[in-house]
PDB file of C-alpha atoms and ligand atoms in Angstrom:
ATOM      1  CA  MET A  28      23.218  47.460  -8.108  1.00  0.00           C
ATOM      2  CA  SER A  29      25.819  44.755  -7.555  1.00  0.00           C
ATOM      3  CA  SER A  30      25.223  41.340  -9.149  1.00  0.00           C
ATOM      4  CA  GLN A  31      27.628  39.692  -6.696  1.00  0.00           C
ATOM      5  CA  PRO A  32      26.318  36.948  -4.444  1.00  0.00           C
ATOM      6  CA  PRO A  33      26.516  37.746  -0.745  1.00  0.00           C
ATOM      7  CA  VAL A  34      30.026  37.405   0.631  1.00  0.00           C
ATOM      8  CA  GLU A  35      28.993  34.636   3.006  1.00  0.00           C
ATOM      9  CA  ASN A  36      27.964  32.493   0.040  1.00  0.00           C
ATOM     10  CA  LEU A  37      31.515  32.580  -1.260  1.00  0.00           C
ATOM     11  CA  ARG A  38      33.150  31.241   1.859  1.00  0.00           C
ATOM     12  CA  LEU A  39      33.954  27.581   2.223  1.00  0.00           C
ATOM     13  CA  SER A  40      32.178  25.418   4.686  1.00  0.00           C
ATOM     14  CA  PRO A  41      33.258  21.827   5.332  1.00  0.00           C
ATOM     15  CA  ALA A  42      29.972  20.602   3.887  1.00  0.00           C
ATOM     16  CA  GLU A  43      30.476  22.448   0.620  1.00  0.00           C
ATOM     17  CA  PRO A  44      33.051  21.008  -1.780  1.00  0.00           C
ATOM     18  CA  ALA A  45      34.936  23.884  -3.356  1.00  0.00           C
ATOM     19  CA  ALA A  46      34.712  22.345  -6.816  1.00  0.00           C
ATOM     20  CA  ALA A  47      30.944  22.568  -6.681  1.00  0.00           C
ATOM     21  CA  ARG A  48      31.142  26.345  -6.813  1.00  0.00           C
ATOM     22  CA  SER A  49      32.045  28.326  -9.858  1.00  0.00           C
ATOM     23  CA  VAL A  50      34.601  31.094 -10.003  1.00  0.00           C
ATOM     24  CA  GLN A  51      33.437  34.297 -11.596  1.00  0.00           C
ATOM     25  CA  GLN A  52      35.494  37.003  -9.931  1.00  0.00           C
ATOM     26  CA  VAL A  53      39.171  36.778  -9.010  1.00  0.00           C
ATOM     27  CA  ALA A  54      41.091  39.146  -6.730  1.00  0.00           C
ATOM     28  CA  VAL A  55      44.735  39.364  -7.783  1.00  0.00           C
ATOM     29  CA  ILE A  56      46.768  40.848  -4.920  1.00  0.00           C
ATOM     30  CA  GLY A  57      49.947  42.394  -6.251  1.00  0.00           C
ATOM     31  CA  ALA A  58      49.883  44.370  -9.473  1.00  0.00           C
ATOM     32  CA  GLY A  59      53.437  43.760 -10.608  1.00  0.00           C
ATOM     33  CA  LYS A  60      54.844  41.526 -13.332  1.00  0.00           C
ATOM     34  CA  VAL A  61      53.031  38.328 -12.338  1.00  0.00           C
ATOM     35  CA  GLY A  62      49.846  40.005 -11.132  1.00  0.00           C
ATOM     36  CA  THR A  63      49.201  41.960 -14.308  1.00  0.00           C
ATOM     37  CA  VAL A  64      49.937  38.990 -16.593  1.00  0.00           C
ATOM     38  CA  VAL A  65      47.692  36.695 -14.543  1.00  0.00           C
ATOM     39  CA  ALA A  66      45.002  39.390 -14.558  1.00  0.00           C
ATOM     40  CA  ARG A  67      45.177  39.775 -18.346  1.00  0.00           C
ATOM     41  CA  SER A  68      45.010  36.034 -18.894  1.00  0.00           C
ATOM     42  CA  LEU A  69      42.029  35.717 -16.567  1.00  0.00           C
ATOM     43  CA  LEU A  70      40.220  38.554 -18.311  1.00  0.00           C
ATOM     44  CA  GLU A  71      40.782  36.953 -21.705  1.00  0.00           C
ATOM     45  CA  ALA A  72      39.384  33.702 -20.309  1.00  0.00           C
ATOM     46  CA  GLY A  73      36.215  35.518 -19.271  1.00  0.00           C
ATOM     47  CA  TYR A  74      36.699  36.119 -15.546  1.00  0.00           C
ATOM     48  CA  ARG A  75      36.041  39.382 -13.756  1.00  0.00           C
ATOM     49  CA  VAL A  76      39.288  40.561 -12.207  1.00  0.00           C
ATOM     50  CA  THR A  77      40.387  43.061  -9.599  1.00  0.00           C
ATOM     51  CA  LEU A  78      43.969  44.092  -8.927  1.00  0.00           C
ATOM     52  CA  SER A  79      45.260  45.577  -5.715  1.00  0.00           C
ATOM     53  CA  GLY A  80      48.584  46.812  -4.457  1.00  0.00           C
ATOM     54  CA  SER A  81      49.791  47.903  -1.075  1.00  0.00           C
ATOM     55  CA  GLY A  82      48.253  51.338  -1.377  1.00  0.00           C
ATOM     56  CA  ASP A  83      45.467  53.439  -2.810  1.00  0.00           C
ATOM     57  CA  PRO A  84      43.813  51.808  -5.843  1.00  0.00           C
ATOM     58  CA  ALA A  85      43.450  55.212  -7.455  1.00  0.00           C
ATOM     59  CA  GLU A  86      47.209  55.154  -7.955  1.00  0.00           C
ATOM     60  CA  LEU A  87      46.953  51.862  -9.881  1.00  0.00           C
ATOM     61  CA  ALA A  88      44.151  52.814 -12.226  1.00  0.00           C
ATOM     62  CA  LEU A  89      46.271  54.345 -14.984  1.00  0.00           C
ATOM     63  CA  MET A  90      48.752  51.458 -15.022  1.00  0.00           C
ATOM     64  CA  ILE A  91      45.941  48.892 -15.021  1.00  0.00           C
ATOM     65  CA  GLY A  92      44.231  50.674 -17.912  1.00  0.00           C
ATOM     66  CA  ILE A  93      47.382  50.110 -19.945  1.00  0.00           C
ATOM     67  CA  LEU A  94      48.606  46.707 -18.711  1.00  0.00           C
ATOM     68  CA  ALA A  95      45.380  44.915 -17.806  1.00  0.00           C
ATOM     69  CA  PRO A  96      42.492  46.829 -19.343  1.00  0.00           C
ATOM     70  CA  GLY A  97      39.204  45.557 -17.998  1.00  0.00           C
ATOM     71  CA  ALA A  98      40.563  44.774 -14.548  1.00  0.00           C
ATOM     72  CA  GLU A  99      39.395  47.015 -11.728  1.00  0.00           C
ATOM     73  CA  ALA A 100      41.632  48.549  -9.090  1.00  0.00           C
ATOM     74  CA  ARG A 101      40.524  47.908  -5.511  1.00  0.00           C
ATOM     75  CA  TRP A 102      41.726  48.119  -1.952  1.00  0.00           C
ATOM     76  CA  THR A 103      42.838  44.592  -1.110  1.00  0.00           C
ATOM     77  CA  ALA A 104      40.174  44.077   1.581  1.00  0.00           C
ATOM     78  CA  ASP A 105      37.389  45.095  -0.805  1.00  0.00           C
ATOM     79  CA  ALA A 106      38.804  42.923  -3.579  1.00  0.00           C
ATOM     80  CA  VAL A 107      38.886  39.853  -1.347  1.00  0.00           C
ATOM     81  CA  ALA A 108      35.384  40.500  -0.039  1.00  0.00           C
ATOM     82  CA  GLU A 109      34.009  40.550  -3.599  1.00  0.00           C
ATOM     83  CA  ALA A 110      35.972  37.605  -4.993  1.00  0.00           C
ATOM     84  CA  ASP A 111      35.381  33.888  -5.406  1.00  0.00           C
ATOM     85  CA  LEU A 112      39.121  33.232  -5.587  1.00  0.00           C
ATOM     86  CA  VAL A 113      42.220  35.122  -4.463  1.00  0.00           C
ATOM     87  CA  VAL A 114      45.612  35.069  -6.219  1.00  0.00           C
ATOM     88  CA  LEU A 115      48.641  36.132  -4.185  1.00  0.00           C
ATOM     89  CA  ALA A 116      51.171  37.752  -6.522  1.00  0.00           C
ATOM     90  CA  LEU A 117      53.249  39.851  -4.180  1.00  0.00           C
ATOM     91  CA  PRO A 118      56.796  39.261  -2.958  1.00  0.00           C
ATOM     92  CA  LEU A 119      56.923  36.806  -0.053  1.00  0.00           C
ATOM     93  CA  HIS A 120      58.641  39.310   2.199  1.00  0.00           C
ATOM     94  CA  ARG A 121      55.557  41.535   1.892  1.00  0.00           C
ATOM     95  CA  LEU A 122      53.130  38.756   2.850  1.00  0.00           C
ATOM     96  CA  PRO A 123      53.078  39.712   6.557  1.00  0.00           C
ATOM     97  CA  ASP A 124      51.361  42.928   5.411  1.00  0.00           C
ATOM     98  CA  LEU A 125      48.194  40.872   4.883  1.00  0.00           C
ATOM     99  CA  ASP A 126      45.941  40.166   7.853  1.00  0.00           C
ATOM    100  CA  PRO A 127      45.380  36.384   8.079  1.00  0.00           C
ATOM    101  CA  ALA A 128      41.746  37.039   9.019  1.00  0.00           C
ATOM    102  CA  LEU A 129      41.234  38.646   5.616  1.00  0.00           C
ATOM    103  CA  LEU A 130      41.823  35.325   3.864  1.00  0.00           C
ATOM    104  CA  ALA A 131      39.993  33.071   6.321  1.00  0.00           C
ATOM    105  CA  GLY A 132      37.777  30.625   4.480  1.00  0.00           C
ATOM    106  CA  ARG A 133      39.125  31.655   1.084  1.00  0.00           C
ATOM    107  CA  ILE A 134      40.712  29.565  -1.604  1.00  0.00           C
ATOM    108  CA  VAL A 135      44.010  31.329  -2.155  1.00  0.00           C
ATOM    109  CA  VAL A 136      46.320  30.714  -5.100  1.00  0.00           C
ATOM    110  CA  ASP A 137      49.975  30.979  -4.140  1.00  0.00           C
ATOM    111  CA  SER A 138      51.908  32.071  -7.234  1.00  0.00           C
ATOM    112  CA  MET A 139      54.903  33.205  -5.188  1.00  0.00           C
ATOM    113  CA  ASN A 140      58.492  32.041  -4.859  1.00  0.00           C
ATOM    114  CA  TYR A 141      61.018  32.602  -2.129  1.00  0.00           C
ATOM    115  CA  TRP A 142      63.707  34.624  -3.848  1.00  0.00           C
ATOM    116  CA  PRO A 143      66.352  35.868  -1.369  1.00  0.00           C
ATOM    117  CA  PRO A 144      67.834  38.466  -3.751  1.00  0.00           C
ATOM    118  CA  VAL A 145      64.435  40.184  -3.613  1.00  0.00           C
ATOM    119  CA  ASP A 146      62.972  38.883  -0.361  1.00  0.00           C
ATOM    120  CA  GLY A 147      66.121  38.985   1.732  1.00  0.00           C
ATOM    121  CA  SER A 148      66.790  36.101   4.074  1.00  0.00           C
ATOM    122  CA  ILE A 149      63.655  34.916   5.889  1.00  0.00           C
ATOM    123  CA  ALA A 150      64.296  32.208   8.481  1.00  0.00           C
ATOM    124  CA  ALA A 151      60.963  30.404   8.024  1.00  0.00           C
ATOM    125  CA  PHE A 152      61.515  30.061   4.288  1.00  0.00           C
ATOM    126  CA  ASP A 153      65.218  29.246   4.635  1.00  0.00           C
ATOM    127  CA  ALA A 154      64.214  26.338   6.878  1.00  0.00           C
ATOM    128  CA  ALA A 155      61.323  25.176   4.686  1.00  0.00           C
ATOM    129  CA  GLU A 156      62.522  21.834   3.387  1.00  0.00           C
ATOM    130  CA  GLN A 157      59.131  21.141   1.827  1.00  0.00           C
ATOM    131  CA  GLY A 158      59.053  24.445   0.001  1.00  0.00           C
ATOM    132  CA  SER A 159      57.491  27.832   0.551  1.00  0.00           C
ATOM    133  CA  SER A 160      53.792  27.020   0.209  1.00  0.00           C
ATOM    134  CA  PRO A 161      53.464  25.033   3.458  1.00  0.00           C
ATOM    135  CA  VAL A 162      54.865  28.124   5.197  1.00  0.00           C
ATOM    136  CA  VAL A 163      52.345  30.330   3.406  1.00  0.00           C
ATOM    137  CA  GLN A 164      49.599  27.934   4.560  1.00  0.00           C
ATOM    138  CA  GLN A 165      50.870  28.235   8.161  1.00  0.00           C
ATOM    139  CA  MET A 166      50.798  32.030   7.873  1.00  0.00           C
ATOM    140  CA  PHE A 167      47.159  31.887   6.725  1.00  0.00           C
ATOM    141  CA  PRO A 168      45.865  28.873   8.657  1.00  0.00           C
ATOM    142  CA  GLU A 169      42.210  29.455   7.853  1.00  0.00           C
ATOM    143  CA  ALA A 170      42.755  29.893   4.131  1.00  0.00           C
ATOM    144  CA  ILE A 171      42.964  27.006   1.687  1.00  0.00           C
ATOM    145  CA  VAL A 172      46.208  27.481  -0.206  1.00  0.00           C
ATOM    146  CA  VAL A 173      46.660  26.108  -3.715  1.00  0.00           C
ATOM    147  CA  LYS A 174      49.987  26.487  -5.467  1.00  0.00           C
ATOM    148  CA  THR A 175      50.138  27.217  -9.186  1.00  0.00           C
ATOM    149  CA  PHE A 176      51.695  29.664 -11.690  1.00  0.00           C
ATOM    150  CA  ASN A 177      54.925  29.884  -9.665  1.00  0.00           C
ATOM    151  CA  HIS A 178      56.989  27.592 -11.881  1.00  0.00           C
ATOM    152  CA  THR A 179      56.520  29.562 -15.087  1.00  0.00           C
ATOM    153  CA  GLY A 180      58.101  32.902 -15.948  1.00  0.00           C
ATOM    154  CA  TYR A 181      55.669  35.806 -16.083  1.00  0.00           C
ATOM    155  CA  HIS A 182      56.805  36.511 -19.629  1.00  0.00           C
ATOM    156  CA  HIS A 183      55.862  32.948 -20.707  1.00  0.00           C
ATOM    157  CA  LEU A 184      52.486  32.691 -19.018  1.00  0.00           C
ATOM    158  CA  GLU A 185      50.525  34.471 -21.744  1.00  0.00           C
ATOM    159  CA  PRO A 186      52.282  33.369 -24.947  1.00  0.00           C
ATOM    160  CA  ASP A 187      52.353  29.715 -23.827  1.00  0.00           C
ATOM    161  CA  ARG A 188      48.571  29.505 -23.485  1.00  0.00           C
ATOM    162  CA  ARG A 189      47.017  26.972 -25.893  1.00  0.00           C
ATOM    163  CA  PRO A 190      43.516  25.554 -26.399  1.00  0.00           C
ATOM    164  CA  ALA A 191      42.698  22.107 -25.031  1.00  0.00           C
ATOM    165  CA  GLY A 192      44.081  19.333 -27.200  1.00  0.00           C
ATOM    166  CA  HIS A 193      46.686  21.523 -28.909  1.00  0.00           C
ATOM    167  CA  PRO A 194      49.883  19.504 -29.460  1.00  0.00           C
ATOM    168  CA  GLU A 195      52.029  22.257 -27.912  1.00  0.00           C
ATOM    169  CA  ARG A 196      49.860  22.733 -24.833  1.00  0.00           C
ATOM    170  CA  LEU A 197      51.948  22.881 -21.662  1.00  0.00           C
ATOM    171  CA  GLY A 198      51.121  21.740 -18.155  1.00  0.00           C
ATOM    172  CA  LEU A 199      50.819  23.742 -14.960  1.00  0.00           C
ATOM    173  CA  ALA A 200      51.012  22.031 -11.595  1.00  0.00           C
ATOM    174  CA  VAL A 201      48.103  22.713  -9.246  1.00  0.00           C
ATOM    175  CA  ALA A 202      48.998  21.605  -5.743  1.00  0.00           C
ATOM    176  CA  GLY A 203      47.098  21.646  -2.498  1.00  0.00           C
ATOM    177  CA  ASP A 204      45.954  19.691   0.517  1.00  0.00           C
ATOM    178  CA  GLU A 205      42.218  20.089  -0.146  1.00  0.00           C
ATOM    179  CA  PRO A 206      41.071  18.155  -3.224  1.00  0.00           C
ATOM    180  CA  GLY A 207      38.036  20.321  -3.896  1.00  0.00           C
ATOM    181  CA  ALA A 208      40.123  23.473  -3.955  1.00  0.00           C
ATOM    182  CA  VAL A 209      42.706  21.832  -6.214  1.00  0.00           C
ATOM    183  CA  ALA A 210      39.915  20.794  -8.591  1.00  0.00           C
ATOM    184  CA  LEU A 211      38.483  24.302  -8.634  1.00  0.00           C
ATOM    185  CA  VAL A 212      41.837  25.902  -9.451  1.00  0.00           C
ATOM    186  CA  ALA A 213      42.597  23.155 -11.981  1.00  0.00           C
ATOM    187  CA  GLY A 214      39.431  24.133 -13.828  1.00  0.00           C
ATOM    188  CA  LEU A 215      40.609  27.727 -13.974  1.00  0.00           C
ATOM    189  CA  VAL A 216      44.083  26.698 -15.193  1.00  0.00           C
ATOM    190  CA  ASP A 217      42.479  24.608 -17.937  1.00  0.00           C
ATOM    191  CA  ARG A 218      40.336  27.554 -19.005  1.00  0.00           C
ATOM    192  CA  LEU A 219      43.439  29.757 -19.098  1.00  0.00           C
ATOM    193  CA  GLY A 220      45.087  27.437 -21.608  1.00  0.00           C
ATOM    194  CA  TYR A 221      47.148  24.847 -19.719  1.00  0.00           C
ATOM    195  CA  ASP A 222      46.722  21.192 -18.845  1.00  0.00           C
ATOM    196  CA  PRO A 223      46.429  21.170 -15.046  1.00  0.00           C
ATOM    197  CA  VAL A 224      48.581  18.600 -13.263  1.00  0.00           C
ATOM    198  CA  PRO A 225      47.064  18.050  -9.825  1.00  0.00           C
ATOM    199  CA  VAL A 226      49.459  17.445  -6.938  1.00  0.00           C
ATOM    200  CA  ASP A 227      47.699  16.337  -3.774  1.00  0.00           C
ATOM    201  CA  SER A 228      49.970  17.932  -1.205  1.00  0.00           C
ATOM    202  CA  LEU A 229      51.570  21.335  -0.713  1.00  0.00           C
ATOM    203  CA  ALA A 230      54.420  19.440   0.937  1.00  0.00           C
ATOM    204  CA  ALA A 231      55.333  17.809  -2.385  1.00  0.00           C
ATOM    205  CA  THR A 232      56.060  20.940  -4.354  1.00  0.00           C
ATOM    206  CA  ARG A 233      59.740  21.695  -3.832  1.00  0.00           C
ATOM    207  CA  PHE A 234      60.300  20.519  -7.428  1.00  0.00           C
ATOM    208  CA  LEU A 235      58.288  23.499  -8.687  1.00  0.00           C
ATOM    209  CA  GLU A 236      60.393  26.115  -6.932  1.00  0.00           C
ATOM    210  CA  PRO A 237      63.671  27.890  -7.769  1.00  0.00           C
ATOM    211  CA  GLY A 238      66.370  25.235  -8.050  1.00  0.00           C
ATOM    212  CA  GLY A 239      63.799  22.501  -8.722  1.00  0.00           C
ATOM    213  CA  PRO A 240      63.560  20.618 -12.031  1.00  0.00           C
ATOM    214  CA  ALA A 241      60.195  22.048 -13.073  1.00  0.00           C
ATOM    215  CA  PHE A 242      61.071  25.670 -12.346  1.00  0.00           C
ATOM    216  CA  GLY A 243      61.095  27.638 -15.602  1.00  0.00           C
ATOM    217  CA  ALA A 244      61.175  24.403 -17.596  1.00  0.00           C
ATOM    218  CA  ARG A 245      57.984  24.861 -19.687  1.00  0.00           C
ATOM    219  CA  LEU A 246      56.944  21.195 -19.564  1.00  0.00           C
ATOM    220  CA  THR A 247      54.001  19.274 -20.948  1.00  0.00           C
ATOM    221  CA  ALA A 248      51.589  17.729 -18.488  1.00  0.00           C
ATOM    222  CA  ALA A 249      53.129  14.301 -19.068  1.00  0.00           C
ATOM    223  CA  GLU A 250      56.629  15.654 -18.407  1.00  0.00           C
ATOM    224  CA  LEU A 251      55.433  17.440 -15.258  1.00  0.00           C
ATOM    225  CA  ARG A 252      53.696  14.318 -13.947  1.00  0.00           C
ATOM    226  CA  GLU A 253      57.002  12.457 -14.096  1.00  0.00           C
ATOM    227  CA  LEU A 254      58.432  14.988 -11.633  1.00  0.00           C
ATOM    228  CA  VAL A 255      55.637  14.866  -9.080  1.00  0.00           C
ATOM    229  CA  ALA A 256      57.263  13.688  -5.863  1.00  0.00           C
ATOM    230  CA  VAL A 257      55.735  11.524  -3.201  1.00  0.00           C
ATOM    231  CA  PRO A 258      56.026  13.321   0.175  1.00  0.00           C
ATOM    232  CA  ALA A 259      58.239  11.644   2.772  1.00  0.00           C
ATOM    233  CA  GLY A 260      56.298   9.171   4.877  1.00  0.00           C
ATOM    234  CA  ARG A 261      53.810   8.341   2.130  1.00  0.00           C
ATOM    235  CA  PRO A 262      53.794   4.856   0.553  1.00  0.00           C
TER     236      PRO A 262
HETATM  237  N1  NAP B 329      58.700  37.371 -12.150  1.00  0.00           N
HETATM  238  C1  NAP B 329      58.423  36.113 -12.460  1.00  0.00           C
HETATM  239  O1  NAP B 329      58.630  35.636 -13.604  1.00  0.00           O
HETATM  240  C2  NAP B 329      57.785  35.227 -11.424  1.00  0.00           C
HETATM  241  C3  NAP B 329      57.292  34.005 -11.823  1.00  0.00           C
HETATM  242  C4  NAP B 329      56.642  33.209 -10.909  1.00  0.00           C
HETATM  243  C5  NAP B 329      56.503  33.645  -9.605  1.00  0.00           C
HETATM  244  N2  NAP B 329      57.013  34.830  -9.224  1.00  0.00           N
HETATM  245  C6  NAP B 329      56.805  35.259  -7.841  1.00  0.00           C
HETATM  246  O2  NAP B 329      55.607  36.053  -7.833  1.00  0.00           O
HETATM  247  C7  NAP B 329      55.693  37.037  -6.794  1.00  0.00           C
HETATM  248  C8  NAP B 329      55.504  38.414  -7.440  1.00  0.00           C
HETATM  249  O3  NAP B 329      56.578  38.613  -8.346  1.00  0.00           O
HETATM  250  P1  NAP B 329      56.590  39.810  -9.391  1.00  0.00           P
HETATM  251  O4  NAP B 329      57.726  39.510 -10.301  1.00  0.00           O
HETATM  252  O5  NAP B 329      55.231  40.031  -9.948  1.00  0.00           O
HETATM  253  O6  NAP B 329      56.962  41.033  -8.427  1.00  0.00           O
HETATM  254  P2  NAP B 329      56.854  42.598  -8.718  1.00  0.00           P
HETATM  255  O7  NAP B 329      56.847  42.838 -10.184  1.00  0.00           O
HETATM  256  O8  NAP B 329      57.873  43.265  -7.875  1.00  0.00           O
HETATM  257  O9  NAP B 329      55.390  42.977  -8.184  1.00  0.00           O
HETATM  258  C9  NAP B 329      55.033  42.787  -6.859  1.00  0.00           C
HETATM  259  C10 NAP B 329      53.787  43.600  -6.604  1.00  0.00           C
HETATM  260  O10 NAP B 329      53.333  43.292  -5.289  1.00  0.00           O
HETATM  261  C11 NAP B 329      52.795  44.487  -4.757  1.00  0.00           C
HETATM  262  N3  NAP B 329      52.725  44.456  -3.314  1.00  0.00           N
HETATM  263  C12 NAP B 329      53.727  44.538  -2.398  1.00  0.00           C
HETATM  264  N4  NAP B 329      53.209  44.505  -1.158  1.00  0.00           N
HETATM  265  C13 NAP B 329      51.881  44.377  -1.300  1.00  0.00           C
HETATM  266  C14 NAP B 329      50.813  44.279  -0.383  1.00  0.00           C
HETATM  267  N5  NAP B 329      51.013  44.306   0.932  1.00  0.00           N
HETATM  268  N6  NAP B 329      49.555  44.180  -0.869  1.00  0.00           N
HETATM  269  C15 NAP B 329      49.329  44.147  -2.190  1.00  0.00           C
HETATM  270  N7  NAP B 329      50.308  44.235  -3.116  1.00  0.00           N
HETATM  271  C16 NAP B 329      51.575  44.351  -2.667  1.00  0.00           C
HETATM  272  C17 NAP B 329      53.736  45.559  -5.256  1.00  0.00           C
HETATM  273  O11 NAP B 329      53.035  46.773  -5.251  1.00  0.00           O
HETATM  274  P3  NAP B 329      53.386  48.023  -4.314  1.00  0.00           P
HETATM  275  O12 NAP B 329      54.014  48.984  -5.241  1.00  0.00           O
HETATM  276  O13 NAP B 329      52.063  48.450  -3.830  1.00  0.00           O
HETATM  277  O14 NAP B 329      54.335  47.584  -3.225  1.00  0.00           O
HETATM  278  C18 NAP B 329      54.026  45.088  -6.675  1.00  0.00           C
HETATM  279  O15 NAP B 329      53.119  45.620  -7.600  1.00  0.00           O
HETATM  280  C19 NAP B 329      57.073  36.834  -6.141  1.00  0.00           C
HETATM  281  O16 NAP B 329      56.930  35.995  -5.023  1.00  0.00           O
HETATM  282  C20 NAP B 329      57.863  36.129  -7.217  1.00  0.00           C
HETATM  283  O17 NAP B 329      58.931  35.359  -6.692  1.00  0.00           O
HETATM  284  C21 NAP B 329      57.632  35.640 -10.105  1.00  0.00           C
END
């Protein structure tokens, strides 16, 4: 028998601050370089984790057993239905594969970057002066998008993890428009081994993306905070 709470209990309602709920199960969508490293880190931190790709989960099971043992392969729709939190770790050009209705009401971590050599040229992202995550939010208007993980290399994410208070602990930006969702993801980032640096707007995250000063820079929280931009129009 499943120990999962009913799916409806995991959806956000305006009256329910996201931070008040605890994350136990995470659906990582995309079982490539980032997805498997994020999955492994989450498992080590004590979360239940599913991984899904674009196809039959049976085809992922062997790879997951080697690269993220303990994670479970799922169809994406089943993974999302079971999860308290969703991590998008697929190439941006594949994002239109996902039905926006699937992510309605979900807190969704955007770990992705627009990378034309892989993604090709996509007009909406080419024109996105405020970065890729506001576009992702527009594509999934009923989801609550929180940006993190994107500014570190997949090969650094695991070895850079440190316990709280460690002098070499690095920071990870956690950006979003909904404070409760940012707080919830910040708690997860902390548990993974990074000092979360909250950023209160998806529109202020260009500095985290390819070409930006924080991208691949492996910064402490204090160093990251110095780079947090104030969105245009804000005092
Ligand atoms: N590599 C890095 O260091 C790094 C760091 C930060 C952020 N990022 C960003 O993270 C994202 C993922 O990068 P990556 O390096 O992990 O890519 P990757 O190794 O190519 O893996 C992408 C995965 O996404 C899956 N996928 C594609 N379409 C899907 C769909 N519709 N549903 C579910 N899964 C799907 C692919 O599986 P299938 O075989 O099923 O297509 C593949 O396993 C990109 O946006 C990238 O820019 C990368």
